[in-house]
Amino acid sequence: MKKVFVRPRTRVCYGHMWIYRNDILRIEGEPEAGEVVDIFTSNGVYLGKGYYNPTSKISLRIVTRRNEPVDKDFFVKRFKTSLLLRQPLLRDSSACRVVFSEADNLPGLIVDLFDRHVVIQINTLGMEKLRPYIVDALVEVLEPRGILEKSDANNRKKEGLETEEGWIYGIGPELLRFEMNGLKFYCDTKGQKTGFYLDQRWNAKIFGKFASGRVLDAFSYTGNFGIHALAGSAEHVIFLDYSERALEVAKENVKINNFSLEKVEFVHANAFDYLRSIQGSVYYDAVSLDPPSLAKSPRSLDAAFRGYKELNLRAMKLLKTGGLLSSSSCTHIISREKFEEVITVAANDTRINVAFLHVGGQPPDHPVRLAVPETFYLKNYLMLIERR
Ligand code: SAH
């Protein structure tokens, strides 16, 4: 096997999995793009096996610290380990994330289980080359009816890969039905990411427990937060999203749970404009804000801060005193501290006091690896709003 020697004492020695191009000192043999290689420090310490991609700034990603073959059996072992960790979640739910990339020691691979179907994302060239092993191992461990690949376009571009979408094993319907938190949902195989935001299910559940009266689910996608509110004591829910398809699936989600269509409304609009336009004319008892990532690189940090401030400020103005705001941020570069700063500034500008009822993050099937800060991204605050 080809060997790559890297600078000693980089982050990989402390549990990270990425090696940047600049940290590579010497390469023995001529590994192809995507090939698995042995990795050593320049003073000969064995670091493990990783896959090599000279065109990516992250030129090596470690997949194992041991000297073992990376083949079907390797993935079978890894999938069994991740599945075992998720067993407690699968007792009362038929969906969970089985593999969360670096957080599960498998950089570039995401595997979500929706009942008897599996949706995967392969985001790196190295994982792409290992795809045949991955598919065989998933079939053995999960025995699914179908595996859908729905790979993320942005990441793949950086790796020099095309977008891939389609059933790569078996087949399934366009909407995959599953159960969680005592409710039924559809994962949209033609929708965003892997089709459903499983990462928000605990935050949505807590929102649903507390929300009542008139509820606004802004950036609803297929209705996660609003459906949970209908299961609680919401009297009326507005689902707001600029994706028409997402709202159609949200409607299906209302229907399979037998909630009355008279209690819901679907608003197809830009949330920034809509929140501004209804200011002063309507009031809500509970609002959920769950915008997409507002910044990818530290250069756009200020713009993201302004975006979050605008949304939170508008939502705070729409709430009655005693109302509830569930505010989420999935922007990795916005830290918890930064997000709390946004909330503080918005609260002071709108002259309200805020009490955090719940501070949420990622559920246990989206682990945050201490040595890999990139695995942390989701912040959620459930707030009680009081006018000053
Ligand atoms: N709350 C959802 C996930 C939201 S993902 C859940 O828990 O499942 C973000 C959503 O915001 C996407 O559905 C996207 O279509 C929508 N979106 C993005 N920008 C928007 C905008 N400016 N106005 C309205 N919706 C927007």
XYZ file of N, CA and C and ligand atoms in Angstrom, residues 192 196-197 199-201 204 217-225 240-243 246 269-272 288 290-292, ligand 1:
113
model
N -35.123 18.110 0.290
C -33.803 18.645 0.627
C -32.968 17.639 1.423
N -35.462 14.530 5.082
C -36.112 14.946 6.333
C -35.029 15.385 7.309
N -35.317 16.469 8.060
C -34.327 16.978 9.022
C -34.477 16.250 10.366
N -32.312 15.844 12.497
C -31.557 16.533 13.558
C -32.437 17.435 14.427
N -33.599 17.849 13.900
C -34.451 18.776 14.659
C -35.544 18.068 15.459
N -35.562 16.721 15.445
C -36.762 16.079 15.997
C -36.937 16.246 17.500
N -38.083 19.929 18.002
C -39.469 20.069 17.547
C -40.425 19.461 18.575
N -44.922 28.370 12.030
C -43.739 27.527 11.785
C -43.023 28.128 10.572
N -42.060 29.016 10.854
C -41.346 29.694 9.764
C -40.134 28.882 9.345
N -39.902 28.772 8.045
C -38.906 27.866 7.465
C -39.319 26.440 7.840
N -40.556 26.132 7.501
C -41.172 24.884 7.998
C -40.646 23.630 7.310
N -40.113 23.793 6.080
C -39.838 22.618 5.244
C -41.100 21.747 5.255
N -41.031 20.456 5.616
C -42.230 19.616 5.512
C -43.048 19.583 6.804
N -42.793 20.558 7.702
C -43.716 20.763 8.820
C -43.348 20.168 10.170
N -42.090 19.756 10.323
C -41.634 19.143 11.587
C -42.132 19.866 12.845
N -41.812 21.147 12.978
C -42.168 21.878 14.211
C -43.684 22.052 14.340
N -44.811 28.136 6.881
C -44.260 29.137 5.972
C -42.936 28.662 5.377
N -42.881 28.610 4.054
C -41.634 28.190 3.395
C -41.660 28.722 1.962
N -40.487 28.921 1.379
C -40.520 29.359 -0.018
C -40.424 28.194 -0.997
N -40.401 26.970 -0.470
C -40.459 25.814 -1.358
C -41.891 25.292 -1.397
N -42.125 21.598 -0.541
C -42.032 21.320 0.903
C -43.403 21.495 1.561
N -43.905 31.853 0.727
C -43.336 33.204 0.663
C -41.906 33.201 1.170
N -41.236 34.306 0.891
C -39.923 34.532 1.482
C -40.155 34.949 2.939
N -39.577 34.210 3.863
C -39.873 34.429 5.287
C -39.431 35.822 5.750
N -38.316 36.309 5.228
C -37.843 37.644 5.638
C -38.912 38.694 5.281
N -41.749 29.267 15.526
C -40.486 28.546 15.347
C -39.755 29.175 14.162
N -36.459 28.454 11.836
C -35.421 27.453 11.540
C -34.852 27.681 10.142
N -34.156 28.808 9.951
C -33.638 29.118 8.610
C -32.528 28.159 8.183
N -32.254 28.092 6.886
C -31.109 27.283 6.436
C -29.821 27.954 6.890
N -37.828 23.359 10.162
C -37.587 22.344 9.160
C -36.267 22.499 8.456
C -36.029 23.827 7.812
S -34.741 23.814 6.631
C -37.653 20.981 9.801
O -37.485 20.866 11.027
O -37.854 20.019 9.074
C -34.902 25.423 5.991
C -36.131 25.661 5.137
O -36.171 27.028 4.833
C -36.165 24.940 3.802
O -37.375 24.237 3.700
C -36.116 26.051 2.736
O -36.970 25.771 1.626
C -36.638 27.221 3.507
N -36.160 28.550 3.119
C -34.903 28.943 2.866
N -34.826 30.280 2.688
C -36.096 30.737 2.835
C -36.688 32.028 2.792
N -35.948 33.123 2.566
N -38.013 32.121 3.006
C -38.773 31.046 3.248
N -38.263 29.793 3.321
C -36.942 29.648 3.110
